[in-house]
PDB file of C-alpha atoms in Angstrom:
ATOM      1  CA  MET A 193      20.033-155.383 -22.895  1.00 51.00           C
ATOM      2  CA  THR A 194      20.012-151.582 -22.988  1.00 57.00           C
ATOM      3  CA  ASN A 195      16.886-149.542 -23.684  1.00 53.00           C
ATOM      4  CA  THR A 196      18.403-148.375 -26.969  1.00 51.00           C
ATOM      5  CA  THR A 197      19.029-151.956 -28.115  1.00 56.00           C
ATOM      6  CA  ARG A 198      15.524-152.992 -27.089  1.00 49.00           C
ATOM      7  CA  ASN A 199      13.997-150.007 -28.913  1.00 48.00           C
ATOM      8  CA  ASP A 200      16.002-150.848 -32.030  1.00 50.00           C
ATOM      9  CA  GLU A 201      14.620-154.415 -31.959  1.00 54.00           C
ATOM     10  CA  ILE A 202      11.069-153.121 -31.573  1.00 47.00           C
ATOM     11  CA  ILE A 203      11.511-150.702 -34.485  1.00 47.00           C
ATOM     12  CA  ARG A 204      12.897-153.510 -36.672  1.00 56.00           C
ATOM     13  CA  THR A 205      10.040-155.817 -35.718  1.00 54.00           C
ATOM     14  CA  VAL A 206       7.330-153.246 -36.368  1.00 53.00           C
ATOM     15  CA  GLY A 207       9.121-152.084 -39.507  1.00 56.00           C
ATOM     16  CA  SER A 208       8.932-155.611 -40.923  1.00 63.00           C
ATOM     17  CA  LEU A 209       5.123-155.571 -40.641  1.00 66.00           C
ATOM     18  CA  PRO A 210       3.182-153.897 -43.459  1.00 73.00           C
ATOM     19  CA  PRO A 211       1.455-150.768 -42.029  1.00 70.00           C
ATOM     20  CA  GLY A 212      -1.738-151.706 -43.843  1.00 79.00           C
ATOM     21  CA  GLU A 213      -1.974-154.985 -41.947  1.00 83.00           C
ATOM     22  CA  LEU A 214      -1.536-153.315 -38.557  1.00 81.00           C
ATOM     23  CA  ALA A 215      -4.069-150.627 -39.481  1.00 83.00           C
ATOM     24  CA  ALA A 216      -6.555-153.294 -40.588  1.00 85.00           C
ATOM     25  CA  PHE A 217      -6.113-155.249 -37.346  1.00 86.00           C
ATOM     26  CA  LEU A 218      -6.614-152.178 -35.144  1.00 85.00           C
ATOM     27  CA  ALA A 219      -9.645-151.014 -37.118  1.00 85.00           C
ATOM     28  CA  VAL A 220     -11.351-154.407 -36.893  1.00 86.00           C
ATOM     29  CA  ALA A 221     -10.510-154.652 -33.194  1.00 86.00           C
ATOM     30  CA  GLU A 222     -11.881-151.159 -32.507  1.00 85.00           C
ATOM     31  CA  HIS A 223     -15.080-151.502 -34.560  1.00 85.00           C
ATOM     32  CA  GLY A 224     -15.778-155.129 -33.686  1.00 85.00           C
ATOM     33  CA  GLY A 225     -16.070-156.431 -37.220  1.00 86.00           C
ATOM     34  CA  PHE A 226     -14.768-156.260 -40.757  1.00 86.00           C
ATOM     35  CA  ARG A 227     -17.816-154.532 -42.232  1.00 85.00           C
ATOM     36  CA  ALA A 228     -17.804-151.641 -39.746  1.00 83.00           C
ATOM     37  CA  ALA A 229     -14.018-151.319 -40.055  1.00 82.00           C
ATOM     38  CA  SER A 230     -14.261-151.227 -43.853  1.00 83.00           C
ATOM     39  CA  ARG A 231     -16.555-148.169 -43.658  1.00 82.00           C
ATOM     40  CA  SER A 232     -14.083-146.463 -41.337  1.00 76.00           C
ATOM     41  CA  LEU A 233     -11.060-147.074 -43.579  1.00 79.00           C
ATOM     42  CA  ASN A 234     -12.976-146.786 -46.867  1.00 82.00           C
ATOM     43  CA  GLN A 235     -11.816-150.261 -47.893  1.00 87.00           C
ATOM     44  CA  THR A 236     -13.692-153.459 -48.687  1.00 88.00           C
ATOM     45  CA  ALA A 237     -14.308-155.995 -45.928  1.00 85.00           C
ATOM     46  CA  SER A 238     -12.598-158.588 -48.117  1.00 87.00           C
ATOM     47  CA  ALA A 239      -9.404-156.479 -48.347  1.00 87.00           C
ATOM     48  CA  LEU A 240      -9.332-156.079 -44.560  1.00 86.00           C
ATOM     49  CA  SER A 241      -9.849-159.781 -44.066  1.00 88.00           C
ATOM     50  CA  HIS A 242      -6.880-160.570 -46.340  1.00 89.00           C
ATOM     51  CA  ALA A 243      -4.739-157.971 -44.503  1.00 87.00           C
ATOM     52  CA  VAL A 244      -5.539-159.433 -41.073  1.00 86.00           C
ATOM     53  CA  ALA A 245      -4.893-162.967 -42.364  1.00 90.00           C
ATOM     54  CA  GLY A 246      -1.510-161.799 -43.617  1.00 87.00           C
ATOM     55  CA  LEU A 247      -0.653-160.314 -40.230  1.00 86.00           C
ATOM     56  CA  GLU A 248      -1.691-163.528 -38.460  1.00 86.00           C
ATOM     57  CA  LYS A 249       0.548-165.500 -40.814  1.00 88.00           C
ATOM     58  CA  ARG A 250       3.535-163.250 -40.126  1.00 85.00           C
ATOM     59  CA  LEU A 251       3.028-163.301 -36.360  1.00 86.00           C
ATOM     60  CA  LYS A 252       2.122-166.995 -36.396  1.00 88.00           C
ATOM     61  CA  VAL A 253      -0.803-166.401 -34.072  1.00 89.00           C
ATOM     62  CA  LYS A 254      -4.580-166.217 -34.484  1.00 92.00           C
ATOM     63  CA  LEU A 255      -5.850-162.723 -33.665  1.00 89.00           C
ATOM     64  CA  PHE A 256      -9.639-163.089 -34.232  1.00 89.00           C
ATOM     65  CA  HIS A 257     -12.328-165.674 -33.765  1.00 89.00           C
ATOM     66  CA  ARG A 258     -14.405-165.549 -36.966  1.00 87.00           C
ATOM     67  CA  SER A 259     -17.892-166.807 -37.636  1.00 82.00           C
ATOM     68  CA  THR A 260     -20.584-165.875 -40.124  1.00 75.00           C
ATOM     69  CA  ARG A 261     -22.224-163.633 -37.524  1.00 77.00           C
ATOM     70  CA  ASN A 262     -19.482-162.537 -35.188  1.00 83.00           C
ATOM     71  CA  VAL A 263     -15.845-161.448 -35.039  1.00 87.00           C
ATOM     72  CA  SER A 264     -14.068-161.289 -31.686  1.00 89.00           C
ATOM     73  CA  LEU A 265     -10.495-160.967 -30.487  1.00 90.00           C
ATOM     74  CA  THR A 266      -8.597-163.997 -29.335  1.00 91.00           C
ATOM     75  CA  GLU A 267      -6.605-163.644 -26.121  1.00 91.00           C
ATOM     76  CA  PRO A 268      -3.350-162.911 -28.031  1.00 88.00           C
ATOM     77  CA  GLY A 269      -5.315-160.501 -30.229  1.00 85.00           C
ATOM     78  CA  ARG A 270      -6.750-158.717 -27.176  1.00 89.00           C
ATOM     79  CA  ARG A 271      -3.292-158.341 -25.623  1.00 89.00           C
ATOM     80  CA  LEU A 272      -1.843-157.005 -28.868  1.00 86.00           C
ATOM     81  CA  SER A 273      -4.717-154.537 -29.268  1.00 85.00           C
ATOM     82  CA  GLU A 274      -4.357-153.277 -25.669  1.00 87.00           C
ATOM     83  CA  ARG A 275      -0.651-152.697 -26.251  1.00 85.00           C
ATOM     84  CA  LEU A 276      -1.002-151.054 -29.633  1.00 82.00           C
ATOM     85  CA  MET A 277      -3.919-148.677 -28.928  1.00 80.00           C
ATOM     86  CA  PRO A 278      -2.055-146.458 -26.382  1.00 81.00           C
ATOM     87  CA  ALA A 279       1.007-146.440 -28.650  1.00 77.00           C
ATOM     88  CA  LEU A 280      -1.187-145.363 -31.574  1.00 73.00           C
ATOM     89  CA  ALA A 281      -2.658-142.567 -29.460  1.00 72.00           C
ATOM     90  CA  GLU A 282       0.862-141.358 -28.588  1.00 75.00           C
ATOM     91  CA  ILE A 283       1.847-141.350 -32.252  1.00 73.00           C
ATOM     92  CA  GLY A 284      -1.263-139.317 -33.035  1.00 68.00           C
ATOM     93  CA  LEU A 285      -0.394-136.786 -30.332  1.00 67.00           C
ATOM     94  CA  ALA A 286       3.200-136.535 -31.569  1.00 66.00           C
ATOM     95  CA  VAL A 287       2.027-135.820 -35.127  1.00 64.00           C
ATOM     96  CA  GLU A 288      -0.529-133.314 -33.837  1.00 59.00           C
ATOM     97  CA  GLU A 289       2.172-131.477 -31.871  1.00 59.00           C
ATOM     98  CA  LEU A 290       4.340-131.269 -34.986  1.00 58.00           C
ATOM     99  CA  HIS A 291       1.449-129.738 -36.926  1.00 56.00           C
ATOM    100  CA  GLU A 292       0.845-127.220 -34.117  1.00 51.00           C
ATOM    101  CA  GLN A 293       4.521-126.248 -34.042  1.00 53.00           C
ATOM    102  CA  ALA A 294       4.616-125.864 -37.804  1.00 52.00           C
ATOM    103  CA  SER A 295       1.537-123.642 -37.783  1.00 56.00           C
ATOM    104  CA  SER A 296       2.334-121.637 -34.629  1.00 59.00           C
ATOM    105  CA  PRO A 297       3.827-118.165 -35.116  1.00 67.00           C
ATOM    106  CA  SER A 298       7.613-118.130 -34.886  1.00 68.00           C
ATOM    107  CA  GLY A 299      10.681-116.496 -36.375  1.00 79.00           C
ATOM    108  CA  LEU A 300      12.409-113.111 -36.361  1.00 86.00           C
ATOM    109  CA  VAL A 301      10.774-109.840 -37.473  1.00 89.00           C
ATOM    110  CA  ARG A 302      13.082-106.875 -38.131  1.00 91.00           C
ATOM    111  CA  ILE A 303      11.442-103.441 -37.839  1.00 92.00           C
ATOM    112  CA  ASN A 304      12.822-100.066 -38.894  1.00 91.00           C
ATOM    113  CA  CYS A 305      11.259 -97.013 -37.268  1.00 88.00           C
ATOM    114  CA  ASP A 306      11.718 -93.553 -35.852  1.00 83.00           C
ATOM    115  CA  ALA A 307      12.816 -93.598 -32.195  1.00 83.00           C
ATOM    116  CA  ASN A 308       9.833 -91.544 -31.044  1.00 82.00           C
ATOM    117  CA  ALA A 309       7.446 -93.778 -32.986  1.00 83.00           C
ATOM    118  CA  ALA A 310       8.949 -96.821 -31.289  1.00 85.00           C
ATOM    119  CA  GLU A 311       8.523 -95.281 -27.855  1.00 85.00           C
ATOM    120  CA  GLN A 312       5.081 -93.808 -28.363  1.00 84.00           C
ATOM    121  CA  VAL A 313       3.206 -96.523 -30.257  1.00 87.00           C
ATOM    122  CA  LEU A 314       5.241 -99.519 -31.368  1.00 89.00           C
ATOM    123  CA  MET A 315       6.707-100.756 -28.073  1.00 90.00           C
ATOM    124  CA  PRO A 316       3.422-100.824 -26.086  1.00 90.00           C
ATOM    125  CA  LEU A 317       1.793-102.863 -28.864  1.00 92.00           C
ATOM    126  CA  LEU A 318       4.819-105.067 -29.421  1.00 91.00           C
ATOM    127  CA  THR A 319       5.213-106.053 -25.782  1.00 92.00           C
ATOM    128  CA  ARG A 320       1.546-107.064 -25.646  1.00 92.00           C
ATOM    129  CA  PHE A 321       1.937-109.217 -28.741  1.00 92.00           C
ATOM    130  CA  MET A 322       5.105-110.865 -27.405  1.00 91.00           C
ATOM    131  CA  ALA A 323       3.319-111.755 -24.172  1.00 92.00           C
ATOM    132  CA  GLN A 324       0.674-113.558 -26.251  1.00 90.00           C
ATOM    133  CA  VAL A 325       3.129-115.166 -28.685  1.00 89.00           C
ATOM    134  CA  PRO A 326       6.425-115.811 -26.864  1.00 89.00           C
ATOM    135  CA  THR A 327       7.768-117.890 -29.761  1.00 87.00           C
ATOM    136  CA  MET A 328       8.281-114.755 -31.864  1.00 88.00           C
ATOM    137  CA  ARG A 329      11.490-112.674 -31.876  1.00 90.00           C
ATOM    138  CA  PHE A 330      11.857-109.009 -32.839  1.00 92.00           C
ATOM    139  CA  GLU A 331      14.682-106.638 -33.656  1.00 91.00           C
ATOM    140  CA  ILE A 332      13.979-102.884 -33.765  1.00 90.00           C
ATOM    141  CA  ARG A 333      16.303-100.453 -35.522  1.00 89.00           C
ATOM    142  CA  SER A 334      15.353 -96.882 -34.627  1.00 82.00           C
ATOM    143  CA  GLU A 335      16.935 -94.160 -36.715  1.00 74.00           C
ATOM    144  CA  GLY A 336      16.109 -90.695 -37.962  1.00 69.00           C
ATOM    145  CA  LYS A 337      16.492 -91.256 -41.680  1.00 74.00           C
ATOM    146  CA  LEU A 338      13.881 -92.883 -43.846  1.00 77.00           C
ATOM    147  CA  VAL A 339      15.263 -96.059 -45.418  1.00 80.00           C
ATOM    148  CA  ASP A 340      14.162 -98.532 -48.053  1.00 84.00           C
ATOM    149  CA  ILE A 341      13.076-101.365 -45.747  1.00 84.00           C
ATOM    150  CA  ALA A 342      13.296-104.050 -48.447  1.00 81.00           C
ATOM    151  CA  GLU A 343      16.805-102.984 -49.403  1.00 80.00           C
ATOM    152  CA  GLY A 344      17.844-102.706 -45.763  1.00 83.00           C
ATOM    153  CA  GLY A 345      16.698-106.246 -44.941  1.00 84.00           C
ATOM    154  CA  PHE A 346      13.746-105.181 -42.773  1.00 89.00           C
ATOM    155  CA  ASP A 347      10.397-106.941 -42.682  1.00 90.00           C
ATOM    156  CA  CYS A 348       8.421-103.793 -41.960  1.00 90.00           C
ATOM    157  CA  GLY A 349       8.706-100.184 -40.842  1.00 90.00           C
ATOM    158  CA  VAL A 350       6.848 -97.657 -38.678  1.00 91.00           C
ATOM    159  CA  ARG A 351       6.588 -94.044 -39.853  1.00 87.00           C
ATOM    160  CA  ALA A 352       4.120 -91.188 -40.183  1.00 84.00           C
ATOM    161  CA  ALA A 353       1.415 -92.045 -42.721  1.00 85.00           C
ATOM    162  CA  GLU A 354       2.561 -89.285 -45.101  1.00 83.00           C
ATOM    163  CA  LEU A 355       6.052 -90.826 -45.288  1.00 84.00           C
ATOM    164  CA  VAL A 356       4.965 -94.341 -46.266  1.00 86.00           C
ATOM    165  CA  PRO A 357       5.883 -95.087 -49.924  1.00 84.00           C
ATOM    166  CA  ASP A 358       2.933 -95.708 -52.253  1.00 84.00           C
ATOM    167  CA  GLU A 359       4.034 -99.246 -53.117  1.00 86.00           C
ATOM    168  CA  MET A 360       3.797-100.340 -49.473  1.00 89.00           C
ATOM    169  CA  VAL A 361       0.846-101.761 -47.546  1.00 90.00           C
ATOM    170  CA  ALA A 362       0.159 -99.404 -44.611  1.00 91.00           C
ATOM    171  CA  ILE A 363      -1.638-100.286 -41.363  1.00 91.00           C
ATOM    172  CA  PRO A 364      -2.653 -97.331 -39.132  1.00 91.00           C
ATOM    173  CA  ILE A 365      -1.580 -98.231 -35.594  1.00 89.00           C
ATOM    174  CA  GLY A 366      -1.885 -95.098 -33.482  1.00 81.00           C
ATOM    175  CA  PRO A 367      -3.650 -91.807 -32.837  1.00 83.00           C
ATOM    176  CA  ASP A 368      -3.439 -88.710 -35.008  1.00 86.00           C
ATOM    177  CA  GLN A 369      -0.180 -86.829 -34.542  1.00 87.00           C
ATOM    178  CA  GLN A 370       0.313 -83.130 -33.905  1.00 91.00           C
ATOM    179  CA  HIS A 371       3.434 -81.013 -34.007  1.00 93.00           C
ATOM    180  CA  ILE A 372       3.132 -77.942 -31.802  1.00 95.00           C
ATOM    181  CA  VAL A 373       5.285 -74.951 -30.834  1.00 97.00           C
ATOM    182  CA  VAL A 374       6.169 -74.714 -27.151  1.00 97.00           C
ATOM    183  CA  ALA A 375       8.353 -72.655 -24.860  1.00 96.00           C
ATOM    184  CA  SER A 376       8.890 -72.164 -21.143  1.00 96.00           C
ATOM    185  CA  PRO A 377       6.895 -69.452 -19.327  1.00 96.00           C
ATOM    186  CA  ALA A 378      10.184 -67.713 -18.454  1.00 95.00           C
ATOM    187  CA  TYR A 379      11.172 -67.457 -22.126  1.00 96.00           C
ATOM    188  CA  LEU A 380       7.734 -66.224 -23.242  1.00 95.00           C
ATOM    189  CA  GLN A 381       7.624 -63.602 -20.503  1.00 94.00           C
ATOM    190  CA  SER A 382      10.587 -61.667 -21.935  1.00 90.00           C
ATOM    191  CA  ALA A 383      10.157 -62.525 -25.656  1.00 92.00           C
ATOM    192  CA  PRO A 384       8.024 -60.864 -28.339  1.00 93.00           C
ATOM    193  CA  SER A 385       4.495 -62.209 -28.773  1.00 93.00           C
ATOM    194  CA  VAL A 386       3.900 -65.080 -31.198  1.00 94.00           C
ATOM    195  CA  ASP A 387       0.664 -64.553 -33.106  1.00 93.00           C
ATOM    196  CA  SER A 388       1.529 -65.988 -36.515  1.00 94.00           C
ATOM    197  CA  PRO A 389       4.324 -68.047 -38.134  1.00 95.00           C
ATOM    198  CA  SER A 390       5.807 -64.812 -39.487  1.00 93.00           C
ATOM    199  CA  ASP A 391       6.660 -63.819 -35.898  1.00 95.00           C
ATOM    200  CA  LEU A 392       9.110 -66.731 -35.563  1.00 94.00           C
ATOM    201  CA  GLY A 393      11.853 -64.632 -37.132  1.00 92.00           C
ATOM    202  CA  LEU A 394      11.874 -62.545 -33.959  1.00 93.00           C
ATOM    203  CA  HIS A 395      12.614 -65.580 -31.764  1.00 95.00           C
ATOM    204  CA  GLN A 396      15.281 -68.036 -30.805  1.00 95.00           C
ATOM    205  CA  CYS A 397      14.037 -71.250 -32.386  1.00 96.00           C
ATOM    206  CA  ILE A 398      15.713 -74.462 -31.241  1.00 96.00           C
ATOM    207  CA  GLN A 399      16.518 -76.300 -34.447  1.00 94.00           C
ATOM    208  CA  LEU A 400      16.630 -79.992 -35.312  1.00 93.00           C
ATOM    209  CA  ARG A 401      19.240 -81.328 -37.724  1.00 89.00           C
ATOM    210  CA  MET A 402      17.958 -84.348 -39.662  1.00 82.00           C
ATOM    211  CA  ALA A 403      19.952 -87.523 -40.344  1.00 75.00           C
ATOM    212  CA  GLY A 404      20.625 -86.361 -43.899  1.00 76.00           C
ATOM    213  CA  GLY A 405      22.131 -83.082 -42.645  1.00 84.00           C
ATOM    214  CA  SER A 406      19.302 -80.637 -43.382  1.00 87.00           C
ATOM    215  CA  ILE A 407      17.558 -78.495 -40.752  1.00 91.00           C
ATOM    216  CA  TYR A 408      13.958 -79.501 -40.137  1.00 90.00           C
ATOM    217  CA  ARG A 409      11.521 -76.830 -41.303  1.00 92.00           C
ATOM    218  CA  TRP A 410       8.415 -76.016 -39.285  1.00 94.00           C
ATOM    219  CA  GLU A 411       5.082 -76.555 -41.030  1.00 93.00           C
ATOM    220  CA  PHE A 412       1.845 -74.732 -40.249  1.00 95.00           C
ATOM    221  CA  GLN A 413      -1.679 -74.841 -41.604  1.00 92.00           C
ATOM    222  CA  ARG A 414      -4.814 -72.795 -41.029  1.00 92.00           C
ATOM    223  CA  ARG A 415      -8.040 -72.509 -43.039  1.00 89.00           C
ATOM    224  CA  GLY A 416      -6.459 -74.206 -46.046  1.00 85.00           C
ATOM    225  CA  GLU A 417      -3.312 -72.070 -45.946  1.00 90.00           C
ATOM    226  CA  THR A 418      -0.023 -73.916 -45.529  1.00 92.00           C
ATOM    227  CA  VAL A 419       3.136 -72.146 -44.371  1.00 92.00           C
ATOM    228  CA  VAL A 420       6.617 -73.695 -44.138  1.00 93.00           C
ATOM    229  CA  VAL A 421       9.157 -71.740 -42.098  1.00 92.00           C
ATOM    230  CA  ALA A 422      12.950 -72.052 -42.143  1.00 91.00           C
ATOM    231  CA  THR A 423      13.626 -71.012 -38.556  1.00 92.00           C
ATOM    232  CA  THR A 424      16.771 -69.543 -37.057  1.00 92.00           C
ATOM    233  CA  GLY A 425      18.382 -69.858 -33.636  1.00 92.00           C
ATOM    234  CA  ASN A 426      21.640 -70.323 -31.812  1.00 93.00           C
ATOM    235  CA  LEU A 427      21.066 -73.971 -30.810  1.00 96.00           C
ATOM    236  CA  VAL A 428      20.903 -76.980 -33.131  1.00 94.00           C
ATOM    237  CA  VAL A 429      20.334 -80.537 -31.833  1.00 93.00           C
ATOM    238  CA  ASP A 430      19.916 -83.905 -33.509  1.00 88.00           C
ATOM    239  CA  GLN A 431      17.391 -85.549 -31.179  1.00 86.00           C
ATOM    240  CA  SER A 432      13.759 -84.596 -30.506  1.00 87.00           C
ATOM    241  CA  ARG A 433      14.206 -85.211 -26.794  1.00 90.00           C
ATOM    242  CA  LEU A 434      16.945 -82.561 -26.765  1.00 94.00           C
ATOM    243  CA  LEU A 435      14.509 -80.075 -28.308  1.00 95.00           C
ATOM    244  CA  LEU A 436      12.193 -80.620 -25.389  1.00 95.00           C
ATOM    245  CA  ALA A 437      14.966 -80.377 -22.806  1.00 96.00           C
ATOM    246  CA  ALA A 438      16.240 -77.098 -24.293  1.00 96.00           C
ATOM    247  CA  ALA A 439      12.737 -75.617 -24.335  1.00 96.00           C
ATOM    248  CA  LEU A 440      12.240 -76.570 -20.688  1.00 96.00           C
ATOM    249  CA  ASP A 441      15.509 -74.767 -19.889  1.00 95.00           C
ATOM    250  CA  GLY A 442      14.234 -71.563 -21.518  1.00 95.00           C
ATOM    251  CA  CYS A 443      16.451 -71.657 -24.621  1.00 95.00           C
ATOM    252  CA  GLY A 444      13.646 -70.659 -26.982  1.00 95.00           C
ATOM    253  CA  LEU A 445      10.755 -72.054 -29.011  1.00 97.00           C
ATOM    254  CA  ALA A 446      10.688 -75.743 -29.923  1.00 96.00           C
ATOM    255  CA  TYR A 447       8.669 -77.624 -32.527  1.00 96.00           C
ATOM    256  CA  VAL A 448       7.798 -81.002 -30.991  1.00 94.00           C
ATOM    257  CA  THR A 449       4.971 -83.550 -30.933  1.00 90.00           C
ATOM    258  CA  ARG A 450       2.125 -82.993 -28.511  1.00 92.00           C
ATOM    259  CA  TRP A 451       2.721 -86.498 -27.187  1.00 90.00           C
ATOM    260  CA  MET A 452       6.296 -85.630 -26.227  1.00 89.00           C
ATOM    261  CA  ALA A 453       5.325 -82.344 -24.560  1.00 93.00           C
ATOM    262  CA  ALA A 454       2.126 -83.590 -22.885  1.00 92.00           C
ATOM    263  CA  ASP A 455       3.484 -83.936 -19.346  1.00 94.00           C
ATOM    264  CA  ALA A 456       5.289 -80.580 -19.446  1.00 95.00           C
ATOM    265  CA  LEU A 457       2.170 -78.841 -20.768  1.00 96.00           C
ATOM    266  CA  ALA A 458      -0.013 -80.448 -18.096  1.00 95.00           C
ATOM    267  CA  GLY A 459       2.449 -79.428 -15.382  1.00 95.00           C
ATOM    268  CA  GLY A 460       2.788 -75.860 -16.640  1.00 96.00           C
ATOM    269  CA  SER A 461       6.534 -76.035 -17.335  1.00 96.00           C
ATOM    270  CA  LEU A 462       5.811 -75.454 -21.037  1.00 96.00           C
ATOM    271  CA  ARG A 463       3.184 -73.402 -22.844  1.00 96.00           C
ATOM    272  CA  GLN A 464       1.879 -73.802 -26.372  1.00 96.00           C
ATOM    273  CA  VAL A 465       1.810 -70.967 -28.917  1.00 95.00           C
ATOM    274  CA  LEU A 466       0.340 -70.752 -32.420  1.00 95.00           C
ATOM    275  CA  ASP A 467      -2.348 -73.232 -31.347  1.00 94.00           C
ATOM    276  CA  ASP A 468      -4.622 -72.525 -34.308  1.00 94.00           C
ATOM    277  CA  TRP A 469      -1.779 -73.036 -36.796  1.00 95.00           C
ATOM    278  CA  THR A 470      -0.910 -76.616 -35.791  1.00 94.00           C
ATOM    279  CA  PRO A 471      -3.838 -78.992 -36.506  1.00 93.00           C
ATOM    280  CA  PRO A 472      -3.541 -82.780 -36.077  1.00 91.00           C
ATOM    281  CA  TYR A 473      -2.564 -84.954 -39.038  1.00 87.00           C
ATOM    282  CA  PRO A 474      -2.783 -88.725 -39.766  1.00 85.00           C
ATOM    283  CA  GLY A 475      -0.688 -90.721 -37.327  1.00 84.00           C
ATOM    284  CA  LEU A 476       1.747 -93.605 -37.487  1.00 88.00           C
ATOM    285  CA  CYS A 477       1.511 -96.605 -39.760  1.00 90.00           C
ATOM    286  CA  LEU A 478       3.217 -99.959 -39.793  1.00 91.00           C
ATOM    287  CA  TYR A 479       4.062-100.750 -43.409  1.00 92.00           C
ATOM    288  CA  TYR A 480       5.539-103.611 -45.436  1.00 91.00           C
ATOM    289  CA  PRO A 481       6.170-104.481 -49.121  1.00 88.00           C
ATOM    290  CA  ARG A 482       2.954-105.262 -50.969  1.00 84.00           C
ATOM    291  CA  HIS A 483       4.194-108.428 -52.677  1.00 78.00           C
ATOM    292  CA  ARG A 484       6.227-109.790 -49.780  1.00 74.00           C
ATOM    293  CA  HIS A 485       5.697-113.454 -48.855  1.00 74.00           C
ATOM    294  CA  LEU A 486       4.246-113.549 -45.346  1.00 79.00           C
ATOM    295  CA  GLY A 487       5.219-116.413 -43.056  1.00 80.00           C
ATOM    296  CA  THR A 488       3.011-117.596 -40.215  1.00 81.00           C
ATOM    297  CA  GLY A 489       4.783-115.393 -37.668  1.00 85.00           C
ATOM    298  CA  MET A 490       4.702-112.203 -39.739  1.00 87.00           C
ATOM    299  CA  ARG A 491       1.063-112.762 -40.678  1.00 88.00           C
ATOM    300  CA  SER A 492       0.119-113.253 -37.029  1.00 89.00           C
ATOM    301  CA  PHE A 493       1.935-110.040 -36.078  1.00 90.00           C
ATOM    302  CA  LEU A 494       0.236-108.046 -38.856  1.00 91.00           C
ATOM    303  CA  ASP A 495      -3.195-109.386 -37.895  1.00 91.00           C
ATOM    304  CA  PHE A 496      -2.572-108.305 -34.309  1.00 91.00           C
ATOM    305  CA  MET A 497      -1.468-104.802 -35.359  1.00 90.00           C
ATOM    306  CA  LYS A 498      -4.501-104.402 -37.651  1.00 89.00           C
ATOM    307  CA  ALA A 499      -6.856-105.419 -34.854  1.00 87.00           C
ATOM    308  CA  GLU A 500      -5.200-103.088 -32.335  1.00 83.00           C
ATOM    309  CA  GLY A 501      -5.215-100.191 -34.796  1.00 79.00           C
ATOM    310  CA  SER A 502      -8.878-100.730 -35.633  1.00 75.00           C
ATOM    311  CA  ARG A 503      -9.790-101.012 -31.953  1.00 71.00           C
ATOM    312  CA  PHE A 504      -8.024 -97.742 -31.163  1.00 61.00           C
ATOM    313  CA  HIS A 505      -9.755 -95.798 -33.922  1.00 59.00           C
ATOM    314  CA  GLU A 506     -13.171 -97.255 -33.059  1.00 58.00           C
ATOM    315  CA  THR A 507     -12.678 -96.224 -29.420  1.00 56.00           C
ATOM    316  CA  ASN A 508     -11.639 -92.680 -30.359  1.00 58.00           C
ATOM    317  CA  SER A 509     -14.043 -92.057 -33.229  1.00 52.00           C
TER     318      SER A 509
END
């Protein structure tokens, strides 16, 4: 007889026994009496007695010695109990594992974000989360244009706080941002001085073409005054990293994030100008639709990002 055939016979045999009778037998065997078992199962002692009697009739074997003062297992009853208890424990573990799997974070999360935002803030946080929750999967789409994440089939997005639509829930996840104006020492040595945004018209400004086709305008602020400048220059690029590379090569002034230029500034290969015109502003946020249904996986990811964002701001406040 094969194992499969034997298992099928066992399943048929057990399946022919009412579950209530087996449960009653095991409870009485475990608690040593009908009264104690009845409290455990929230049933009357009489109902348990009838259930055990029914099981004995079906199996054609006496399972308990009964007296007015004592209930004890017969030898067949003891053997049956010893066989069933481990099996019951295994069933309990199997059900418990199913509950754990159902409640553990899983699934795919699709994120839309700016490429620099992904590199600067999102990826370091995401890799830490994935190490903690390896059952989760992520897909990141980095692009320059701002998209409707719900329409595009994304679960969430990462953008500067000022770009997050009002109807979205926003979670701050990184430091304040700062756009600054930089240039190489060689360029600055032979170029006119830069004391205010109005001086930019005298300079080669490396320009950034946005995904929608427009040229990015440089924004400045000082003592409540805001100035937006449409710069000019003989080089236009479509990636922020190319702005930095061109500035390092002495092509002119570039308007980039302090994060991107940090190493070059520290090493002296770039210098900052108009320092007092470029204050920090609120940083990046992870955002998602306010009324979106959140599965276990997405909720776990959002909780992690909230905690990390709060921890960062507490540390730097």
